[in-house]
PDB file of C-alpha atoms in Angstrom:
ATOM      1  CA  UNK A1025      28.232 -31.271   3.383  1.00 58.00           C
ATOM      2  CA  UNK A1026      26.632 -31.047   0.213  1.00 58.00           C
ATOM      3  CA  UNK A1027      23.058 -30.115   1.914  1.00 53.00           C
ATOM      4  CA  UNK A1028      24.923 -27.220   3.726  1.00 54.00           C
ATOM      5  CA  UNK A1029      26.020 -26.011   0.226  1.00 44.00           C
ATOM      6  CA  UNK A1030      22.403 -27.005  -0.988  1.00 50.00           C
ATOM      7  CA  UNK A1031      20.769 -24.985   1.941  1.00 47.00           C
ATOM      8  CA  UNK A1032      23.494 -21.661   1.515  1.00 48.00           C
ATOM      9  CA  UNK A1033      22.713 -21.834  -2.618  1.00 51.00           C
ATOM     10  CA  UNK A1034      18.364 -22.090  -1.385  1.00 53.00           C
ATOM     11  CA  UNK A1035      19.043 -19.038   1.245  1.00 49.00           C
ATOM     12  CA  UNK A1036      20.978 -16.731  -0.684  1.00 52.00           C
ATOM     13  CA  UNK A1037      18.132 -17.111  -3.626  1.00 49.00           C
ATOM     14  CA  UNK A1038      15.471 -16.841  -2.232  1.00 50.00           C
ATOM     15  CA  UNK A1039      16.766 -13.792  -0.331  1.00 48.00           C
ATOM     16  CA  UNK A1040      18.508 -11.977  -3.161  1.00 44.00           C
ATOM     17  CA  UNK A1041      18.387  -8.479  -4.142  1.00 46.00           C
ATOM     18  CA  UNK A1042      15.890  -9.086  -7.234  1.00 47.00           C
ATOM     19  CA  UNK A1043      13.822 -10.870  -4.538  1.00 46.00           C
ATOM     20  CA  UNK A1044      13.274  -7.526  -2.960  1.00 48.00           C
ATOM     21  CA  UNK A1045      12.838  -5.126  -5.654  1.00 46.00           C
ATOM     22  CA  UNK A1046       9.020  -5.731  -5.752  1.00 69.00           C
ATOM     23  CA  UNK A1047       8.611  -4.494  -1.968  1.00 73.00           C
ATOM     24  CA  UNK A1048       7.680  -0.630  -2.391  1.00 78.00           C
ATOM     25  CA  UNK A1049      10.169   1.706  -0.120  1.00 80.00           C
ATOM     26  CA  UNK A1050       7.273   4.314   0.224  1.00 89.00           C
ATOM     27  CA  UNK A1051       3.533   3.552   1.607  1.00 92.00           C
ATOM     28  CA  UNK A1052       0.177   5.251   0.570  1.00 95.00           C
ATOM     29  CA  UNK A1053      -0.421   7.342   4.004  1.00 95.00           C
ATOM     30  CA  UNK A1054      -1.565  10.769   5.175  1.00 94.00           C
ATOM     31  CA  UNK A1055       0.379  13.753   3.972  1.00 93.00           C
ATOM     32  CA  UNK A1056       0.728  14.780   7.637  1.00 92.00           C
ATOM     33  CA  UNK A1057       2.344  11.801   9.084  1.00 92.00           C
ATOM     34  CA  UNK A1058       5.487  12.365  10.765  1.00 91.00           C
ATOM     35  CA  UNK A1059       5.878   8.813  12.860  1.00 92.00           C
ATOM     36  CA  UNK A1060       6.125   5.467  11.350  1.00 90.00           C
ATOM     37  CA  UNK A1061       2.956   3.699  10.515  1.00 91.00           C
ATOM     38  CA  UNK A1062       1.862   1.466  13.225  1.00 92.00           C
ATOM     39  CA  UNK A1063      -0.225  -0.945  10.856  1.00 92.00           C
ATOM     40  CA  UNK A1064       0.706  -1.531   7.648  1.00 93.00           C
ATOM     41  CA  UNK A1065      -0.292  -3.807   4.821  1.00 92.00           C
ATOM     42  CA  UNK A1066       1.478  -4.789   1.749  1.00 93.00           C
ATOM     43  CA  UNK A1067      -0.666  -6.366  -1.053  1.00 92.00           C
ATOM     44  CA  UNK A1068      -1.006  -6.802  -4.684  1.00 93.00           C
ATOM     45  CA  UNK A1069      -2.262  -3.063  -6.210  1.00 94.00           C
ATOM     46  CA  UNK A1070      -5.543  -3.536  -8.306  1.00 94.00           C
ATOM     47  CA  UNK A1071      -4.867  -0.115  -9.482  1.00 95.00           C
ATOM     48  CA  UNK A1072      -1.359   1.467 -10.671  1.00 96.00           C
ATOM     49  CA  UNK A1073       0.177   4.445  -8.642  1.00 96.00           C
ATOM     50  CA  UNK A1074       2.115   6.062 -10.893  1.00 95.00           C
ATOM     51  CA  UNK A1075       3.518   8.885  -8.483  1.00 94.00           C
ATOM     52  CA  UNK A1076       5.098   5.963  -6.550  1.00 94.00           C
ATOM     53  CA  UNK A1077       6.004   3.686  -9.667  1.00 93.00           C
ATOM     54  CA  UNK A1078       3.897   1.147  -8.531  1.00 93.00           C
ATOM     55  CA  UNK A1079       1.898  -0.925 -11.677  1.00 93.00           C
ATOM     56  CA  UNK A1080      -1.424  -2.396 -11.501  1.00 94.00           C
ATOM     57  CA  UNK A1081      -0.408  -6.492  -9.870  1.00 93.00           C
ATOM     58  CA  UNK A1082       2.368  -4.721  -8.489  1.00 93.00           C
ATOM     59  CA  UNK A1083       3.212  -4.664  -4.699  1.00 94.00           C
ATOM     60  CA  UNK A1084       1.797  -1.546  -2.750  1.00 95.00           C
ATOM     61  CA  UNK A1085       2.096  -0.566   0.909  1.00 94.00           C
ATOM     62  CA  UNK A1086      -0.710   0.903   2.678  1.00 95.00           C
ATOM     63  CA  UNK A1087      -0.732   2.538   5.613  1.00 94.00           C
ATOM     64  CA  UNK A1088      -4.156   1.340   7.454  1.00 92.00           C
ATOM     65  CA  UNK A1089      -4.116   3.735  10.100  1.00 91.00           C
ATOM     66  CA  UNK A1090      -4.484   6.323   8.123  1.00 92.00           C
ATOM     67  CA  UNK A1091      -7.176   5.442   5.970  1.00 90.00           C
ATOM     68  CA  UNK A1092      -9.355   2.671   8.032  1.00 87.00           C
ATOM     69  CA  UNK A1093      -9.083   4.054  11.793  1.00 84.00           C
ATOM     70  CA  UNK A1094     -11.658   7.053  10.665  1.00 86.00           C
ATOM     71  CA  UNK A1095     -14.519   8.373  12.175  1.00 88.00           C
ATOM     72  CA  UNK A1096     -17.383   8.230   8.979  1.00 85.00           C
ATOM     73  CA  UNK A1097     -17.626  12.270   9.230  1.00 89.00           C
ATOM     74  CA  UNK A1098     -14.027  12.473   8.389  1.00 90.00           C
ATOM     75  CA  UNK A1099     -13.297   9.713   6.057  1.00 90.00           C
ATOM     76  CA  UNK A1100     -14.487  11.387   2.544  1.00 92.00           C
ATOM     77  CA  UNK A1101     -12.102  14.585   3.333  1.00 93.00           C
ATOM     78  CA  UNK A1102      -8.939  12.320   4.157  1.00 93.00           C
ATOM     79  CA  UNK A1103      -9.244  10.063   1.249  1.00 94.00           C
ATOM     80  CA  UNK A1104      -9.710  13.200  -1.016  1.00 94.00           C
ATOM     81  CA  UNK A1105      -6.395  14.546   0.419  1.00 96.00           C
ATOM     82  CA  UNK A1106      -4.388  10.838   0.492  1.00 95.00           C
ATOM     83  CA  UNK A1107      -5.714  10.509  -2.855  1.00 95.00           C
ATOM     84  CA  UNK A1108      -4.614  13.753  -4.333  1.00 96.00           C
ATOM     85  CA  UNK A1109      -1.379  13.401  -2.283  1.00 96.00           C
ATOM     86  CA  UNK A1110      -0.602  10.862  -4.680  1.00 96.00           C
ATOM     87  CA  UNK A1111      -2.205  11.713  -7.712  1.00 96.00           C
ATOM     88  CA  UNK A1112      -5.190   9.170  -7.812  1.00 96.00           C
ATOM     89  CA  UNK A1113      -9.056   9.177  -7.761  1.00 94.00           C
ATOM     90  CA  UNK A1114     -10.169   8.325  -4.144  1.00 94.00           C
ATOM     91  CA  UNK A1115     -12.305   5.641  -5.884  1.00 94.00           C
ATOM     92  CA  UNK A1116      -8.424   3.892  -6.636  1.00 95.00           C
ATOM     93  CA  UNK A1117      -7.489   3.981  -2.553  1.00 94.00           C
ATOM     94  CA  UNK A1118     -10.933   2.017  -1.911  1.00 93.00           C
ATOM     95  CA  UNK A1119      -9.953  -0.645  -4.915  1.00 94.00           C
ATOM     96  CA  UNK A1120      -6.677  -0.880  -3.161  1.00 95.00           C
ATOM     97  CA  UNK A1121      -7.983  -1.523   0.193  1.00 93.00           C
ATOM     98  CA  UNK A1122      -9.963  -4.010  -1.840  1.00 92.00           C
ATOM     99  CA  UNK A1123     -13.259  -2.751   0.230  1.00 90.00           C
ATOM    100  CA  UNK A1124     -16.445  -1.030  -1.404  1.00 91.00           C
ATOM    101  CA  UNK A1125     -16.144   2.286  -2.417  1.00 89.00           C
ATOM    102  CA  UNK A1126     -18.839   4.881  -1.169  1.00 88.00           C
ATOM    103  CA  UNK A1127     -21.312   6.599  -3.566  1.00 88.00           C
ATOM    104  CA  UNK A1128     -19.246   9.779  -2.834  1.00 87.00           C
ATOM    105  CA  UNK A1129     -16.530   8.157  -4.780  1.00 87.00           C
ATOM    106  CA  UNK A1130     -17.974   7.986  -8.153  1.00 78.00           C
ATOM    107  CA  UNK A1131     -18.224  11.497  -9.056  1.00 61.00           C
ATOM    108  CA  UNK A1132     -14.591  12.738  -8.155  1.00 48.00           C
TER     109      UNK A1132
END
């Protein structure tokens, strides 16, 4: 008995509400997306997002789809427009993919 009460107390910490308050509600995508993202990834933001309330080593959600699944000719246009979408440098969405950031990158 008292491991069942040990195992319930465990459970309904580790699952609380303040547990969850670091997960983001919103992901970094493309402006244009209608559908759910097919392939996401949440990770610790090098960078802060203000315009989602996200600080710098908090949690961010990024929507891979939209900004690794690009043909090269396209990529510098749609991380301009994700990156003004939310108010950031496109330099920031290449520190948060944690993936070098083209030469492009350093004059915007």
């Amino acid at each position: 008995m008292i491991l069942r009460v040990t195992l319930l107390l465990t459970l309904g910490l580790t699952f609380s509400a303040p547990g969850w308050a670091e997960v983001p509600e919103e992901c970094i995508q493309a402006p244009q997306r209608q559908a759910y993202c097919p392939h996401t990834l949440y990770r610790v933001a090098r960078v802060a997002v203000p315009s989602l309330a996200i600080n710098e080593g908090g949690m961010v959600c990024l929507c891979l789809s939209d900004l690794t699944d690009l043909p090269v000719a396209r990529q510098q246009s749609a991380f301009t427009e994700i990156a003004r979408e939310y108010a950031l440098p496109p330099l920031a969405l290449y520190q948060l993919l944690r993936i070098p950031a083209p030469e492009w990158t350093e004059s915007k």
